[in-house]
C-alpha cells in the first residue's frame, strides 16, 4: 500500500494543518478518497458542540472490515496482518496473513450469525490477548454488531455494570488467560457477572488455558464446536454488512470524575479514517514494517493501534499476550529481535518499570530493527524519555509522545516521527484537523505562548466520540458544557515559548495509574462498601513506576482487628467491586476528613499530604475542623 496522505516534512505538516483548519471538509474529503466505500458521502461534516451533534461523511455506506481486510486481498494477501507472540516464550508464535485473517473473521462472523447476533446487537468481549480476540472484534464489525471489549483486569461486578448499561445479550470469552506467571479464570468471572444479567442469551467460549469451566446448557457454547459447524456448512464467505458512516462501531467504557464508567461511542467512518491517518502519519509507517503496540485490546490504544489503524493501512501488527517482565525483564527486547520489530509503541509505565531492572536485561539484545519509538497514556518524565532514547532507540530512533484519550479515538497532539520536531516530555504539536485551545477557569481563551490552562479542542476531528451509550445528556454535560462550544479534555496543559504543548495531567478527579484511567469516586464507592468503613477519600500521589499511585484516607469504625488485616480486607473489596487495577497503594486510617462548612471534602489538602508537601497546604481556616489536618499529616504513610 502507499499512503499519498503521509506527511513527509515539517513544511508539509504546517501546510496540512493550515488546510485542515481553513477547509476541513475538503481536507478530510480528499483523505477519505483513499478508502473503500459502497457509496460515497453526501456531506463531509455537519456539527455543533451544543447538543452535541457531530456527523462525518453523512450518507456514505461502508464496512470497516472491507477496508481492513478485503481490500488487501488483491495486493498483500500473503503478508502478515497479525503476528502473535504468546505469553510463554517456549510456545510457538502464530502468524495470520491478511488472507488467513479474512478467512477466520468470515468464519467467526458466521458463528455469530448462527448464534442469533444481528446488526446493532451489543456483544461484550472479555478475552486475553490472543488472535481470537482480534478475530472476534472484527467479526462483530463485519456483521454490524457493536463490540464492547472489557479489559481482563476488571471484576465480575464491573462486567455486570457494563453488560447492563449496554444491554449486551452476547458474550465472547475464554476459559482463561495467561498473563506472566498467572492464569486468570475469565469464564468463571463471567459466570459471576451473569448471576445478575439474566438477559444474556449466549456465551461463546474459546479454549486457551484448559482451566475447567462450567458450561450452562442453552446459554454457553464452545468456540471450537461452533467453528466446526461452520466448516460443515462449507465455510460460507460472510458478506460484510453495509453500514452507515455514523452507525456505531463500538462502545468502550471509561472512567470519569463522577458516577459509574460511561460507554464512549465511536462510529464507523470517522473513526476508521482518523485511526488510519494518525497511524500512518505519527508513526510514519512504511509498507512491510512490523509494528508492535504493547497495549491490551481492552483499552482504546489496542482498538486504534493494534487493530483498526494498522489493519486499515495494510500493516503488520504484532500482538503480545504476556507482560514486559515475564519470564524476565528482557521480554520486550527478545520480541523486538525475534520479529524484527520496526515500530515500538508503549506506555511510560512500562519504560519506567523496565528501567528499574537496570541494563542487564538489555545485554545481548540487538534492537537494531527499531526505527520509531512511541509512548502513550500518561506524561513521560525526562529520565524515562532519555533512557528510552539512549538504551532502546540508541539515539537513532525518533520518539513520538502521543497525547489522546478514549474519547478522541486517535492521537490528537503528537510529533510525527522524524518529520516534526520532538521535545522530551512534550506531546508537541496538534495533528492536522486538531485545534487545541487553553482556557482559564472562567472559560476565557488564553492566547500566546508560555502559558498554561485547561486543554480544550475547538472543532471536531473525525475520531471524536459521538455520545455516551444510552445517555447523551451525560456526554453533553461531561465534555461539552464546562466551556461552551468547546470539547473539554479534563487535562491541564502548558504551551511553551515555541508553541509546543505539554500535558501536565488531569485537572478533574480522575487518576491515571499505570496509564489506566480510574475515577476517585469509583474507588471511594468501592471502599465505602466495605463493612466498617464510614467514609473515605481517594487521591493520587506521584509513584515512581506507575506515574500515579492510589492513596486512600479511610474512616473506619468497624470491629478493630490489626490495621494491616483491615487494609487487606479493604483492598480485597476494591478488587472484588472494580478489579485488581484499582487497588489502593496506601490506606491511611483517619479520624476525620478535611471538609468545608458545606460538607465538601477539600481534596487539594489531601493531595498535598499524600505528596508529602505539608508546607504547601494553603489556607485551612475555612475548614469545619482545621485540627483534623494536623492529625492526618502526622499519620501520613
Ligand atoms: O490525562 C491524559 C492521559 O491519559 C488520559 C486519557 O486516558 P485514556 O482515555 O485511558 O486513554 C489513554 C490512551 C490514549 C488523558 O486525558 N494521557 C494520554 N496520553 C498522554 C497522557 N498524558 C500525557 N501525555 C500523553 N502522551
mmCIF file of N, CA and C and ligand atoms in Angstrom, residues 254 299-301 345 375-380 401-407 413 427 489-491 503-506 512 515-517, ligand 1:
data_model
loop_
_atom_site.group_PDB
_atom_site.id
_atom_site.type_symbol
_atom_site.label_atom_id
_atom_site.label_comp_id
_atom_site.label_asym_id
_atom_site.label_seq_id
_atom_site.Cartn_x
_atom_site.Cartn_y
_atom_site.Cartn_z
ATOM 1 N N UNK A 254 -15.149 3.896 30.006
ATOM 2 C CA UNK A 254 -14.013 4.585 30.609
ATOM 3 C C UNK A 254 -14.472 5.387 31.811
ATOM 4 N N UNK A 299 -8.216 -1.749 25.960
ATOM 5 C CA UNK A 299 -8.155 -0.282 26.069
ATOM 6 C C UNK A 299 -8.218 0.322 24.672
ATOM 7 N N UNK A 300 -8.447 1.622 24.609
ATOM 8 C CA UNK A 300 -8.596 2.283 23.302
ATOM 9 C C UNK A 300 -7.315 2.155 22.471
ATOM 10 N N UNK A 301 -6.154 2.185 23.115
ATOM 11 C CA UNK A 301 -4.910 2.122 22.347
ATOM 12 C C UNK A 301 -4.851 0.837 21.517
ATOM 13 N N UNK A 345 5.535 0.889 20.256
ATOM 14 C CA UNK A 345 4.625 1.896 20.817
ATOM 15 C C UNK A 345 4.182 1.393 22.187
ATOM 16 N N UNK A 375 5.264 6.648 22.791
ATOM 17 C CA UNK A 375 4.681 6.478 24.121
ATOM 18 C C UNK A 375 3.261 7.024 24.129
ATOM 19 N N UNK A 376 2.480 6.533 25.067
ATOM 20 C CA UNK A 376 1.078 6.909 25.165
ATOM 21 C C UNK A 376 0.538 6.629 26.556
ATOM 22 N N UNK A 377 -0.453 7.408 26.946
ATOM 23 C CA UNK A 377 -1.243 7.043 28.117
ATOM 24 C C UNK A 377 -1.035 7.899 29.340
ATOM 25 N N UNK A 378 0.123 8.535 29.452
ATOM 26 C CA UNK A 378 0.429 9.328 30.643
ATOM 27 C C UNK A 378 1.641 10.192 30.322
ATOM 28 N N UNK A 379 1.867 11.208 31.150
ATOM 29 C CA UNK A 379 3.044 12.029 30.906
ATOM 30 C C UNK A 379 4.310 11.189 31.067
ATOM 31 N N UNK A 380 5.284 11.425 30.226
ATOM 32 C CA UNK A 380 6.562 10.720 30.382
ATOM 33 C C UNK A 380 7.561 11.690 31.013
ATOM 34 N N UNK A 401 5.636 11.261 21.376
ATOM 35 C CA UNK A 401 4.875 11.288 22.628
ATOM 36 C C UNK A 401 3.457 11.647 22.224
ATOM 37 N N UNK A 402 2.577 10.651 22.238
ATOM 38 C CA UNK A 402 1.249 10.835 21.654
ATOM 39 C C UNK A 402 0.214 11.071 22.741
ATOM 40 N N UNK A 403 -0.379 12.253 22.731
ATOM 41 C CA UNK A 403 -1.447 12.531 23.701
ATOM 42 C C UNK A 403 -2.811 12.333 23.042
ATOM 43 N N UNK A 404 -3.630 11.567 23.703
ATOM 44 C CA UNK A 404 -5.022 11.395 23.249
ATOM 45 C C UNK A 404 -5.810 10.693 24.327
ATOM 46 N N UNK A 405 -7.058 10.335 24.054
ATOM 47 C CA UNK A 405 -7.959 9.785 25.062
ATOM 48 C C UNK A 405 -8.916 8.778 24.433
ATOM 49 N N UNK A 406 -9.551 7.982 25.270
ATOM 50 C CA UNK A 406 -10.582 7.060 24.783
ATOM 51 C C UNK A 406 -11.591 7.830 23.920
ATOM 52 N N UNK A 407 -11.944 9.012 24.373
ATOM 53 C CA UNK A 407 -12.967 9.813 23.706
ATOM 54 C C UNK A 407 -12.502 10.370 22.367
ATOM 55 N N UNK A 413 -2.498 15.179 19.848
ATOM 56 C CA UNK A 413 -1.306 16.025 19.909
ATOM 57 C C UNK A 413 -0.096 15.103 19.959
ATOM 58 N N UNK A 427 4.185 16.599 24.165
ATOM 59 C CA UNK A 427 3.456 15.955 23.063
ATOM 60 C C UNK A 427 3.634 16.802 21.792
ATOM 61 N N UNK A 489 -11.168 18.426 27.644
ATOM 62 C CA UNK A 489 -10.448 17.154 27.739
ATOM 63 C C UNK A 489 -10.301 16.642 29.169
ATOM 64 N N UNK A 490 -10.369 17.557 30.157
ATOM 65 C CA UNK A 490 -10.095 17.141 31.540
ATOM 66 C C UNK A 490 -8.618 17.225 31.881
ATOM 67 N N UNK A 491 -7.790 17.634 30.917
ATOM 68 C CA UNK A 491 -6.345 17.714 31.161
ATOM 69 C C UNK A 491 -5.875 19.154 31.310
ATOM 70 N N UNK A 503 1.358 18.099 28.218
ATOM 71 C CA UNK A 503 0.204 17.745 29.045
ATOM 72 C C UNK A 503 0.695 17.567 30.471
ATOM 73 N N UNK A 504 0.035 18.253 31.425
ATOM 74 C CA UNK A 504 0.539 18.197 32.792
ATOM 75 C C UNK A 504 -0.263 17.237 33.671
ATOM 76 N N UNK A 505 -1.345 16.672 33.154
ATOM 77 C CA UNK A 505 -2.118 15.702 33.943
ATOM 78 C C UNK A 505 -3.561 16.149 34.111
ATOM 79 N N UNK A 506 -4.374 15.270 34.699
ATOM 80 C CA UNK A 506 -5.810 15.543 34.815
ATOM 81 C C UNK A 506 -6.063 16.681 35.798
ATOM 82 N N UNK A 512 -4.607 8.472 36.891
ATOM 83 C CA UNK A 512 -4.006 7.750 35.781
ATOM 84 C C UNK A 512 -2.936 6.842 36.386
ATOM 85 N N UNK A 515 -1.083 4.322 33.400
ATOM 86 C CA UNK A 515 -1.734 4.613 32.118
ATOM 87 C C UNK A 515 -3.190 4.173 32.080
ATOM 88 N N UNK A 516 -3.721 3.660 33.200
ATOM 89 C CA UNK A 516 -5.133 3.273 33.242
ATOM 90 C C UNK A 516 -5.932 4.345 33.964
ATOM 91 N N UNK A 517 -7.063 4.683 33.382
ATOM 92 C CA UNK A 517 -7.885 5.737 33.963
ATOM 93 C C UNK A 517 -8.809 5.192 35.024
HETATM 94 O O1 LIG B 1 -4.510 12.545 31.112
HETATM 95 C C1 LIG B 1 -4.316 12.158 29.775
HETATM 96 C C2 LIG B 1 -3.515 10.880 29.746
HETATM 97 O O2 LIG B 1 -4.455 9.825 29.651
HETATM 98 C C3 LIG B 1 -5.792 10.339 29.607
HETATM 99 C C4 LIG B 1 -6.646 9.506 28.702
HETATM 100 O O3 LIG B 1 -6.757 8.216 29.206
HETATM 101 P P1 LIG B 1 -7.443 7.081 28.351
HETATM 102 O O4 LIG B 1 -8.766 7.539 27.877
HETATM 103 O O5 LIG B 1 -7.410 5.855 29.184
HETATM 104 O O6 LIG B 1 -6.551 6.903 27.084
HETATM 105 C C5 LIG B 1 -5.224 6.522 27.209
HETATM 106 C C6 LIG B 1 -4.659 6.169 25.866
HETATM 107 C C7 LIG B 1 -4.879 7.134 24.788
HETATM 108 C C8 LIG B 1 -5.625 11.754 29.129
HETATM 109 O O7 LIG B 1 -6.719 12.555 29.491
HETATM 110 N N1 LIG B 1 -2.597 10.827 28.590
HETATM 111 C C9 LIG B 1 -2.746 10.098 27.480
HETATM 112 N N2 LIG B 1 -1.673 10.255 26.675
HETATM 113 C C10 LIG B 1 -0.834 11.108 27.282
HETATM 114 C C11 LIG B 1 -1.430 11.482 28.510
HETATM 115 N N3 LIG B 1 -0.829 12.359 29.337
HETATM 116 C C12 LIG B 1 0.352 12.870 28.969
HETATM 117 N N4 LIG B 1 0.979 12.553 27.828
HETATM 118 C C13 LIG B 1 0.435 11.685 26.954
HETATM 119 N N5 LIG B 1 1.077 11.371 25.854
#
